[in-house]
Each structure stands twice: as C-alpha cells, then as structure tokens.
Short mmCIF file of C-alpha atoms in Angstrom, two decimals:
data_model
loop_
_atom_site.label_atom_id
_atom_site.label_comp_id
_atom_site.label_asym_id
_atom_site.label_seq_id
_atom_site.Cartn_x
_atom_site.Cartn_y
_atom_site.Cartn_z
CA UNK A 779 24.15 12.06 -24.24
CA UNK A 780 23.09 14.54 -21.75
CA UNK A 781 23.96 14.55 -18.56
CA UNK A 782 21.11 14.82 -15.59
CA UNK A 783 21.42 15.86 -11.97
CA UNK A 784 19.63 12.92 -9.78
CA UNK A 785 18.91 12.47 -5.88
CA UNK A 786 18.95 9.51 -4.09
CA UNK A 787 16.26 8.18 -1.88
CA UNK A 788 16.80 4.97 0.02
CA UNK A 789 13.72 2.94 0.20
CA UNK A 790 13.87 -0.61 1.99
CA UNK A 791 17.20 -1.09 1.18
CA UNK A 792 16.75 0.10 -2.25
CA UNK A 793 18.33 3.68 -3.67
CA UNK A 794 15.83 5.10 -5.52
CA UNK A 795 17.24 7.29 -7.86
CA UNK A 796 15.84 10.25 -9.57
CA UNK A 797 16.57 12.96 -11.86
CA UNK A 798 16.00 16.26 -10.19
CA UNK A 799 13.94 17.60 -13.51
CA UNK A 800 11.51 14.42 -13.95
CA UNK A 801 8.45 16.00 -11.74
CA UNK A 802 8.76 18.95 -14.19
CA UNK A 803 9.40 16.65 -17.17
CA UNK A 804 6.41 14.65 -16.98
CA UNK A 805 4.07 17.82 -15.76
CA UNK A 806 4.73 18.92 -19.82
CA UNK A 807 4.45 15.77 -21.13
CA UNK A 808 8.03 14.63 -21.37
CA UNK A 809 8.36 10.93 -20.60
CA UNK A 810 8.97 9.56 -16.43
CA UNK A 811 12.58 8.26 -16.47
CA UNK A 812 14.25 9.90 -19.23
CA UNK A 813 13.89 12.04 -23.03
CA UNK A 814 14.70 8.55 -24.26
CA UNK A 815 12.70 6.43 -23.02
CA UNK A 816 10.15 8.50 -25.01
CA UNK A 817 11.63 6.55 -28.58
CA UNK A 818 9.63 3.31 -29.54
CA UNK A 819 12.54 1.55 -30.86
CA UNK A 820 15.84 -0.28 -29.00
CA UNK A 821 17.68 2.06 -26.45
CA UNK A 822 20.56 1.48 -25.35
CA UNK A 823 23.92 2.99 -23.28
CA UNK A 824 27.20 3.34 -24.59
CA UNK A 825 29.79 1.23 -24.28
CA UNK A 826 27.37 -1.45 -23.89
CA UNK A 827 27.82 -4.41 -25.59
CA UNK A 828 25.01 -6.33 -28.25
CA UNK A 829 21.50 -6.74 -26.82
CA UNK A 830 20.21 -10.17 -26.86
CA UNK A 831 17.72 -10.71 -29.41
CA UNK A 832 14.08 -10.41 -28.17
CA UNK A 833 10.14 -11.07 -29.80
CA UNK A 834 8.85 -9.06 -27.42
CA UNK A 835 7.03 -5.96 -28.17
CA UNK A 836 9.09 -4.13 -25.51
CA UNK A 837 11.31 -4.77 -22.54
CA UNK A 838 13.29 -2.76 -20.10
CA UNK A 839 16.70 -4.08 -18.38
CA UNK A 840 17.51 -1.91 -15.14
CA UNK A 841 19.78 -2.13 -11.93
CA UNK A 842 17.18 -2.53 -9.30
CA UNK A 843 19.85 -0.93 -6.25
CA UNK A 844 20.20 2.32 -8.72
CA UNK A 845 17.39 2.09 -10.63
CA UNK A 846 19.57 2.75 -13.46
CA UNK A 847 17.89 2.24 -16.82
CA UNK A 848 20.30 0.35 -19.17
CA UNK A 849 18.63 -1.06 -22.29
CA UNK A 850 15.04 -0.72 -23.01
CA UNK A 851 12.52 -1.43 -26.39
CA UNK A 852 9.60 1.48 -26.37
CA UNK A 853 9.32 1.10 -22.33
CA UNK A 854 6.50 3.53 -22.14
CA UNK A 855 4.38 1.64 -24.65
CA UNK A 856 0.98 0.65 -23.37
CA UNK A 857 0.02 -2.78 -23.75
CA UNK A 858 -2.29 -5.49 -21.77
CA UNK A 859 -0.66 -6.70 -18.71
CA UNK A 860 -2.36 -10.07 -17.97
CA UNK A 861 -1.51 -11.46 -14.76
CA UNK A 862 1.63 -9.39 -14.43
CA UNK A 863 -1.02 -6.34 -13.15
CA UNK A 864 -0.91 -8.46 -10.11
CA UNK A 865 1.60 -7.57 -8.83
CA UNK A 866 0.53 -4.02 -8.25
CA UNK A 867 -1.68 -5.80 -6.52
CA UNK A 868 -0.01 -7.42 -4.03
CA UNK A 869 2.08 -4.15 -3.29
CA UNK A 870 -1.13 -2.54 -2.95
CA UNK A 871 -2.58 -4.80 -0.55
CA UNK A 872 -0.20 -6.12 1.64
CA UNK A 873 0.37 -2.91 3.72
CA UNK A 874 -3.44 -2.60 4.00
CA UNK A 875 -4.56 -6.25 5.20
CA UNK A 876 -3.85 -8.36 8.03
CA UNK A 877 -2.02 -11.12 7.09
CA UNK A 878 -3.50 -13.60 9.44
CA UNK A 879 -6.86 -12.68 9.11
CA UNK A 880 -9.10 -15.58 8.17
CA UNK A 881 -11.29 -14.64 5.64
CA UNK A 882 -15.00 -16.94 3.91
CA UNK A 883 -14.01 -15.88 0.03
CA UNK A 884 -17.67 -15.32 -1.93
CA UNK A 885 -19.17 -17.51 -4.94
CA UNK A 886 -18.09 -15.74 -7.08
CA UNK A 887 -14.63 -15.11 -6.33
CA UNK A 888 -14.68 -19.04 -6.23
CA UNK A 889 -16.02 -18.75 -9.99
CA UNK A 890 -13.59 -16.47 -11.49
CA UNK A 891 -12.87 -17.63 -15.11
CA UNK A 892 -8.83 -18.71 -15.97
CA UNK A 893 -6.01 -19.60 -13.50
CA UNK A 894 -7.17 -20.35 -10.26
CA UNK A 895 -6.06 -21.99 -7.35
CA UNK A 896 -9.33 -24.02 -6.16
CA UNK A 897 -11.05 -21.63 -3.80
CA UNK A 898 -14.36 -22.49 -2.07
CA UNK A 899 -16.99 -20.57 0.42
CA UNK A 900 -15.48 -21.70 3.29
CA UNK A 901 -13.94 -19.48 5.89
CA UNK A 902 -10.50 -21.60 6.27
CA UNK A 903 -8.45 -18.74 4.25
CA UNK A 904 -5.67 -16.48 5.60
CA UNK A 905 -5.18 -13.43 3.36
CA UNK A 906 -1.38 -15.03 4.08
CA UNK A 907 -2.49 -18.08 2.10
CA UNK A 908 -4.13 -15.86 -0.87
CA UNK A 909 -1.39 -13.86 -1.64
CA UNK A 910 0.81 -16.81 -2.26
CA UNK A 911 -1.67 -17.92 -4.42
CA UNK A 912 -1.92 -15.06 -6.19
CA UNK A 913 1.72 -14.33 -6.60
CA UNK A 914 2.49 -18.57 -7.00
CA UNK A 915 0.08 -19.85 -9.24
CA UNK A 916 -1.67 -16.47 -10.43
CA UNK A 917 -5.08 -17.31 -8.58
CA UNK A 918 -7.52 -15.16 -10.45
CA UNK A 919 -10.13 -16.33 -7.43
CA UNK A 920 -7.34 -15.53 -4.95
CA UNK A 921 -7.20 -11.87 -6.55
CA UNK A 922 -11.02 -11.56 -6.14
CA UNK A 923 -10.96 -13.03 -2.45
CA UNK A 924 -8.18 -10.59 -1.35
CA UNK A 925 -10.12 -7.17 -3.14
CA UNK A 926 -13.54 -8.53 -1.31
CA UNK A 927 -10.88 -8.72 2.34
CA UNK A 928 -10.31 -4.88 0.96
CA UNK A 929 -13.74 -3.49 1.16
CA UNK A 930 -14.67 -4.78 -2.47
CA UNK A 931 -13.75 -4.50 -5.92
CA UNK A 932 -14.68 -0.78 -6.50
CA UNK A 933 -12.50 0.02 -3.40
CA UNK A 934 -9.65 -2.19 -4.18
CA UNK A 935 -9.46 -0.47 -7.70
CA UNK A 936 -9.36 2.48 -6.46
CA UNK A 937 -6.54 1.92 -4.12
CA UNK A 938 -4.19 0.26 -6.77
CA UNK A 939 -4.57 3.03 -9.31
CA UNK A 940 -3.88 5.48 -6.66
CA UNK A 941 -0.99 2.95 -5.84
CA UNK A 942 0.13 3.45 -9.31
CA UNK A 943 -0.13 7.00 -9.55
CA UNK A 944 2.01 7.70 -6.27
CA UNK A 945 4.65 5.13 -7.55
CA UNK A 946 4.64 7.18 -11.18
CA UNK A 947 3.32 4.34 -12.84
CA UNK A 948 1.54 6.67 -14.81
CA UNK A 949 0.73 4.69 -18.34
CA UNK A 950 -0.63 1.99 -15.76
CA UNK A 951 -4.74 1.23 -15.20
CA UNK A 952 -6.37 -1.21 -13.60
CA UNK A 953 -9.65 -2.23 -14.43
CA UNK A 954 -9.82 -5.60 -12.70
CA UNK A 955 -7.06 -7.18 -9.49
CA UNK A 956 -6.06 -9.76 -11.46
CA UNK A 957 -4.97 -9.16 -15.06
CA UNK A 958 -8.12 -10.56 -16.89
CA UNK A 959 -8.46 -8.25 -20.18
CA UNK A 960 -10.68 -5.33 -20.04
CA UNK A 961 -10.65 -2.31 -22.45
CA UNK A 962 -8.56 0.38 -20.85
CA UNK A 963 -6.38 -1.38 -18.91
CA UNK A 964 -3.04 -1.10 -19.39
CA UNK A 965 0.74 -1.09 -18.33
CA UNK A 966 4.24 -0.82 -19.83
CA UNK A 967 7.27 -2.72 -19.16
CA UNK A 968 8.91 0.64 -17.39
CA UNK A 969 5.82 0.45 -15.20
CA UNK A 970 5.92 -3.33 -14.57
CA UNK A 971 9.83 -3.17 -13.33
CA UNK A 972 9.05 0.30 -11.46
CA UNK A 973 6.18 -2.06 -9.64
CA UNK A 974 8.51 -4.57 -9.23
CA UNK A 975 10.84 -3.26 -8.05
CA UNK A 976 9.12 -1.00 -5.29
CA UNK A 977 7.28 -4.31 -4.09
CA UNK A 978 11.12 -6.03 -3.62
CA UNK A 979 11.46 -3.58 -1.28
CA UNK A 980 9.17 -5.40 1.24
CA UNK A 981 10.25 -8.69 2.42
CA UNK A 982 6.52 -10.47 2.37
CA UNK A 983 6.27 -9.74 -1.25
CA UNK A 984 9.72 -10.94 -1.93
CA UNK A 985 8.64 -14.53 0.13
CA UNK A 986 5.20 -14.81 -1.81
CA UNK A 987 6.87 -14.18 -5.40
CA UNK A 988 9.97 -16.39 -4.07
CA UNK A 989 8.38 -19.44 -2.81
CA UNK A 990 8.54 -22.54 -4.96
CA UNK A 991 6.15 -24.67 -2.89
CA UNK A 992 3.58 -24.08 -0.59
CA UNK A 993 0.86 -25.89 1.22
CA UNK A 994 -2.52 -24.44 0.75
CA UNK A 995 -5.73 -25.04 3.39
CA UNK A 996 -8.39 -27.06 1.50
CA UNK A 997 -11.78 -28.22 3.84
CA UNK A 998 -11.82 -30.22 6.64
CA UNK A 999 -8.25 -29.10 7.44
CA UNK A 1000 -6.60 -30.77 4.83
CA UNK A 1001 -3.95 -29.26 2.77
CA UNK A 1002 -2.74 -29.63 -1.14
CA UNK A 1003 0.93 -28.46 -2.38
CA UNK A 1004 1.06 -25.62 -4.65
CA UNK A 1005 3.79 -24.77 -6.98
CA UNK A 1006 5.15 -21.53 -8.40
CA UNK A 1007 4.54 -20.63 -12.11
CA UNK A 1008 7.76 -19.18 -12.59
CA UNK A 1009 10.08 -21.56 -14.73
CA UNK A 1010 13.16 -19.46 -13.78
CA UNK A 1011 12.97 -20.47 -9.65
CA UNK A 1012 15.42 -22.69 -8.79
CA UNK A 1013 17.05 -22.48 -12.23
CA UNK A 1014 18.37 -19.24 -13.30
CA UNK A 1015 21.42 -18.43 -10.62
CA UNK A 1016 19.69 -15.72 -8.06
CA UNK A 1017 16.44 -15.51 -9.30
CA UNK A 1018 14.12 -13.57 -6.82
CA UNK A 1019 10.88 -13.95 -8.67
CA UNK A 1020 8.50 -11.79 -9.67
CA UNK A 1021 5.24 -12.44 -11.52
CA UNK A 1022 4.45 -13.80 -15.43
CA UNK A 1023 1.56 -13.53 -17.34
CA UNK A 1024 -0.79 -14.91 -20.39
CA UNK A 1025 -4.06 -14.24 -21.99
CA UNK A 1026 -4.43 -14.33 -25.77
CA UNK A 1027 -5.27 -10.54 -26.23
CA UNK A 1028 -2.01 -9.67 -23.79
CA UNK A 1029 0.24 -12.41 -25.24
CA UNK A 1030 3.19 -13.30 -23.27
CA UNK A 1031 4.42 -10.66 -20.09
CA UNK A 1032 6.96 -11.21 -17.47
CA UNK A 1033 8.89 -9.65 -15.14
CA UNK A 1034 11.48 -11.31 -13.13
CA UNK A 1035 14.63 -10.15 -10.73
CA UNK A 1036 17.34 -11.83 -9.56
CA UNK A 1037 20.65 -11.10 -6.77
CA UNK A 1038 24.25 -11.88 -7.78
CA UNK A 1039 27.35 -10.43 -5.88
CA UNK A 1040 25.07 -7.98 -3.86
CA UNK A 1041 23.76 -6.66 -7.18
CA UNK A 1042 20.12 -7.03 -8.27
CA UNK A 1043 19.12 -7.20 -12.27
CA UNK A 1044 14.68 -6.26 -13.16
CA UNK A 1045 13.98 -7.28 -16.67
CA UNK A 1046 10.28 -6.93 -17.77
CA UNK A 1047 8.86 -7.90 -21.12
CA UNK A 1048 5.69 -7.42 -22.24
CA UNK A 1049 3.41 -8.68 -25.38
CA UNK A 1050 5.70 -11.80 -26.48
CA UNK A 1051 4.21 -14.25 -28.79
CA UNK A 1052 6.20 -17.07 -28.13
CA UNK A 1053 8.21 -18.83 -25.03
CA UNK A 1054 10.00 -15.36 -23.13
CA UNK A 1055 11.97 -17.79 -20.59
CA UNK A 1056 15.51 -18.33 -22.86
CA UNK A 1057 14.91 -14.34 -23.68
CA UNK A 1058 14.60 -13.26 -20.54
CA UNK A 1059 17.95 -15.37 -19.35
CA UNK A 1060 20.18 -13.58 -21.56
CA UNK A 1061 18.84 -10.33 -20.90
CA UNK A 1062 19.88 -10.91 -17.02
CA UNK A 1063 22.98 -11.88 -18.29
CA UNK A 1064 23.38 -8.99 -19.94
CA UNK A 1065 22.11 -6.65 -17.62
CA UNK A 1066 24.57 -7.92 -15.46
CA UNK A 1067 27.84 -7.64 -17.38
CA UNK A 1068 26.23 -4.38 -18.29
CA UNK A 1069 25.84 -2.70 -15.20
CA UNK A 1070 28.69 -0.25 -13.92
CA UNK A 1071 29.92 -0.36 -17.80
CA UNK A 1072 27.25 1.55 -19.75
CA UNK A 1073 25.48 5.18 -19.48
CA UNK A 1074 22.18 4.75 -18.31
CA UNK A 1075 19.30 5.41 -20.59
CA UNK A 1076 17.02 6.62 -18.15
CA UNK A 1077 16.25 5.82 -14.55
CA UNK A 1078 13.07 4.31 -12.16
CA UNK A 1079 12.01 6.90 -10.93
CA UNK A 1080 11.27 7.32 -6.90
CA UNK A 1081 7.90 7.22 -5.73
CA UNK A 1082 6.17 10.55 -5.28
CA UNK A 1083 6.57 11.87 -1.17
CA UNK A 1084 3.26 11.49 0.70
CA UNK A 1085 2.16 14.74 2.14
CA UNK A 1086 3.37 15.28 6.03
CA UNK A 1087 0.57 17.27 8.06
CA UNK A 1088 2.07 21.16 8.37
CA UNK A 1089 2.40 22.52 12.14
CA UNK A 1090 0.61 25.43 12.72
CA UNK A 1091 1.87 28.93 11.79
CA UNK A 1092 2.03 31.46 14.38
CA UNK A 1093 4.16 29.61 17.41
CA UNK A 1094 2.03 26.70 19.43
CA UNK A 1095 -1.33 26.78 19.91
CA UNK A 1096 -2.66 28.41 22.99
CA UNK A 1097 -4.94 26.48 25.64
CA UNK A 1098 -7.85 27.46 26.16
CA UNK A 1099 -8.81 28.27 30.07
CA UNK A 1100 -10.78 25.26 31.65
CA UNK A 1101 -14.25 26.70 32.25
CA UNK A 1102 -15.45 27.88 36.06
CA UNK A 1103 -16.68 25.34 37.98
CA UNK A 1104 -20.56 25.65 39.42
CA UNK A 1105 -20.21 27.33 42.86
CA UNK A 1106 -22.24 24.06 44.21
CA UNK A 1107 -19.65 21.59 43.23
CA UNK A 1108 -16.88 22.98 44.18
CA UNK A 1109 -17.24 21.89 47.33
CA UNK A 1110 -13.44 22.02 48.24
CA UNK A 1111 -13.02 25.81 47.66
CA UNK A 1112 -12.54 28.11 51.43
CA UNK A 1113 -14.74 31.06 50.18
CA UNK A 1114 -17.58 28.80 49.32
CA UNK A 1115 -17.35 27.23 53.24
CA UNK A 1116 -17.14 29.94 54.92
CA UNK A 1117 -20.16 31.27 53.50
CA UNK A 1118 -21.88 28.05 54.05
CA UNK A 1119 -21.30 28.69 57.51
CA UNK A 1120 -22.42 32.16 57.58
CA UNK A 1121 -25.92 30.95 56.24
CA UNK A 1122 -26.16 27.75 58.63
CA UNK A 1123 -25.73 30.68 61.22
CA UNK A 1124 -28.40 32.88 59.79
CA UNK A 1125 -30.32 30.05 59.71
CA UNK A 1126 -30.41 28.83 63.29
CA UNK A 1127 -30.65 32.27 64.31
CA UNK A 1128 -33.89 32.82 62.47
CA UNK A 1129 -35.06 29.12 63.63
CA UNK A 1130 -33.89 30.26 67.74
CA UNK A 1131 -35.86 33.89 67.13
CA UNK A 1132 -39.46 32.42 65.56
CA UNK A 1133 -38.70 29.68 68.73
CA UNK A 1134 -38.44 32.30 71.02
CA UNK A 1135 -41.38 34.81 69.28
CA UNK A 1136 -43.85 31.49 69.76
CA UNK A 1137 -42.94 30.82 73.64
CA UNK A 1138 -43.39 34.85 74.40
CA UNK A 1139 -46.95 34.48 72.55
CA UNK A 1140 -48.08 31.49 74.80
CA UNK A 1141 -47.38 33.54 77.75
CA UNK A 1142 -50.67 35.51 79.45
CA UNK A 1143 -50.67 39.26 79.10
CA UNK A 1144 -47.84 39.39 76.60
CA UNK A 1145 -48.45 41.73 74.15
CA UNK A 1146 -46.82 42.81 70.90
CA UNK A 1147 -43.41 44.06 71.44
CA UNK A 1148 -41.59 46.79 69.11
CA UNK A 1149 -39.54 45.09 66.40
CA UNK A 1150 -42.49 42.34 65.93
CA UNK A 1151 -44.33 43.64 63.09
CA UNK A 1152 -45.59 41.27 60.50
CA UNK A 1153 -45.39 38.45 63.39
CA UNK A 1154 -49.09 36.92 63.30
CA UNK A 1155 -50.86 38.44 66.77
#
C-alpha cells in the first residue's frame, strides 16, 4: 500500500488529518480520503482482523481523534440519507442561531408529514428546544421550524450545501433540512461520519445527539418528556450518539460514535434493509481493537480553510489630511482674531468719521472741506 504524506489540523479537540495531495486528488477526480476509497467493494487495512458481517449497502469504520479510515464498503457511494441528513443540519445551524431565541414555528412546519415531535403555532419554542428535537426524536416539524428561524427554507439550503462543500462532503446534497426523500439528494457513509464527526467537535451538538430525555414546552407552560431514538444510548459502553434514519426509499442509515480509554470510534451505515443496531455494535468493537493495529485505508479529510481578508500591499495605508476648517468656525485660531479686531477697528472708525462729517454739516457756514467728496452736501 502506498504511503501518503498528511498534516494535522486540530479542530475542537479533534486532529484532523489530511493527506497533503487530496485538494489535488479530488480537483482530477480522484476520490476525497484516499485511491481506495474509490473501490465499491469491502476495504480494509492490513493486519486487521475479520470484518463483522454487515447488510448494509456501505459503511465506513474510522478513528474520529485521527480521522484514520480503517475499514469501509463503497464509502463514496451515493445513496438517500433519510433523517441522518440532519445532522448536517444541526452543524449548520447551530453556529448561526441563537440558542435562546424564542421562536412562533408556522402551519406548516407544524404539518410536516413523518416523525415529528408535536409542534404547534405558538411562540413558546427556543431554537434550544428544536434542536433536541431534531437530533432526539428526528422532528421533521422541528427541522422546518429551525430553517424558517434561518431566514427560510431556500436560505437554509443554501447554507447546508455550502456547509457541505467547505467540510468536503462533496457526494452530499440537500434538497430538504430534514431527510424526507427528494430526487437528488444524496449522501455517502464517508460523508455522514465526515459530518459527524466535525459536528462532535462542538459541545451543543454533542449534548443534543447525547441526551436520552428531555422535557419539551407544550402550551400553557406545560411540558411532555421526550426520548432519544437512538437504541444504542445508555447501552453500548461510551456511546456519544449521533443521528439514525428511515424512510422506505432510503432504507435503514445510521451513524453513531462512541469514547473508550480517551479514544473515539464513527461508524456510519447507510441503505440497510433490516435492524443495523447488533451490526453496528460489532463494528465499534472492531473499530476499536482495530485502531493503532491496521494501515489506514484512507482518512477524513479536514475541512477546507476559510479565506482570511489579505492586508494591503504596499506598507500601511496613508491618512488622508483632515480637510480645512471654514475661516468662520474656527473661532479659536490667533490669525482669525486679530483680524477680527482690525475690522471692529475699521469699523468704529468709519462709524466716529460719518459721526463727526454729520455734526460739522449742522454747523452754520460750514462748507465742504477737501477730502469730503461723495459726502451728500
């Protein structure tokens, strides 16, 4: 197997890992993460021992801290997510709303068809209290509710596929917040655990996909109890969370996590016809024997660096000189009083003469004097 250069980015706590040709690699078509994550069948490193046996259509196995790849099943192949597109987004949203923000969800988020968690046109919602739902019980309404708190569905979409694209999530579309088929969209299980995992990296997703029970606001300030969907809480030693899904186009998807010894394990399945739970068990345990023991398949790749503004070229930018000031406000400047003074002289000389030129012409006999032309006789 050959042997890549990769650089290490630490990301909430997380190294991101990633092989110093995979920018190229995908630019000419090469699959993110690895030549071999391009095959459709079973990949796996060396020295590893049996897979588990698995119904799904593909999976992917992966140390979350390295993002090392260690087993996958055709990890690039596109299939319907369900309600495991929501978690991109909750990593979309919950850097872009206010958590506390009370929000009046609309009719028809309140009448979104499949799982829901009870919503109704009343403003007594936090976005706080819809993302549980949505990562808890897979709210469909919730989803609706939190893209209307984002400006709208058109807007929302928009931000999650440009979510996806920075995060290289590239065989990932979203055509609706919540998972609900529509032709076109899409995901793969390398996408799903890439998702994943960059979302563990913030410690309000890990509390909305790691909660068991909640209580949620219903009218007139009551409250009901709401219960996470996923089976493995509470059950599998160190499961995290994440986020499963159903519809009968999509089949089966799931992707869960879970911490032992400091070490975390993603395993994401995707199109599974029958119960993934048992599956999905042994493939932690595997990935965790595994890890440390095996070559690496391929790797999650880090997201893609936002853009920093450039300074400008040339040295700092010169300041340009404060403009004059009119002479007749600045009132404070010496040149400007002293001339004030001169005319305030002029004038009370001119006022004193004409004073003087009228009492001369009221005297008898006085005449016109030399010097007093253009003085009325």
């Amino acid at each position: 197997m050959k042997h890549v250069a990769v650089a290490t980015t630490l990301i909430g706590g997380l190294a991101f890992v990633t092989p110093v040709q995979a920018r190229a690699a995908s630019d000419d078509g090469a699959p993110i993460g690895g030549v071999m994550l391009g095959q459709r069948g079973v990949v796996v490193g060396t020295g590893a021992k049996p897979l588990p046996k698995s119904e799904a259509s593909s999976f992917l196995v992966a140390d979350a801290d390295t993002g090392q790849i260690l087993a996958a099943k055709d990890p690039h192949g596109r299939h319907a997510p369900a309600s495991t597109l929501k978690i991109l987004t909750a990593v979309t949203l919950i850097p872009r709303l206010d958590k506390n923000k009370i929000i009046k969800p609309s009719q028809d988020a309140c009448n979104v068809e499949g799982s829901a968690v009870g919503l109704t046109p009343n403003k007594i919602y936090k976005v706080h209290d819809l993302l549980r739902a949505l990562m808890m019980v897979s709210g469909n309404d919730a989803a609706v509710a939190l893209a209307e708190a984002n400006g709208g569905l058109a807007r929302t979409l928009a931000d999650m596929n440009a979510e996806a694209k920075r995060l290289q999530a590239l065989d990932t579309v979203a055509k609706t917040p919540n998972g609900l088929d529509q032709p076109g969209q899409s995901s793969s299980a390398y996408d799903l655990a890439l998702i994943a995992r960059a979302g563990l990296a913030s410690a309000d997703f890990r509390e909305y996909v790691g909660t068991k029970i909640a209580k949620f606001p219903a009218p007139e300030g009551k409250h009901y109890e709401i219960a996470n969907h996923n089976r493995l809480l509470g059950k599998y030693p160190g499961m995290i969370g994440v986020k499963n899904g159903y519809t009968t186009k999509a089949l089966g998807s799931f992707v869960g996590a879970a911490r032992r010894d400091g070490h975390t394990i993603i395993v994401s399945v995707m199109r599974h016809e029958g119960s993934f739970w048992g599956e999905v068990q042994e493939l932690l345990d595997w990935g965790f024997a595994a890890r440390g023991n095996v070559q690496p398949v391929g790797t999650l790749v880090a997201p893609v660096p936002k853009v920093k503004p450039t300074k400008p070229v040339g040295g700092p930018a010169r300041v340009a000189p404060a403009p004059a000031r009119p002479v007749e406000a600045a009132h404070d400047s010496p040149v400007v009083g002293i001339g004030a003074l001169v005319v305030a002289v002029g004038l009370l000389g001119g006022v004193a003469w004409v004073v003087y030129g009228v009492r001369r012409r009221s005297r008898p006999g006085a005449g016109p004097r030399p010097g007093d032309e253009g003085v009325a006789p």
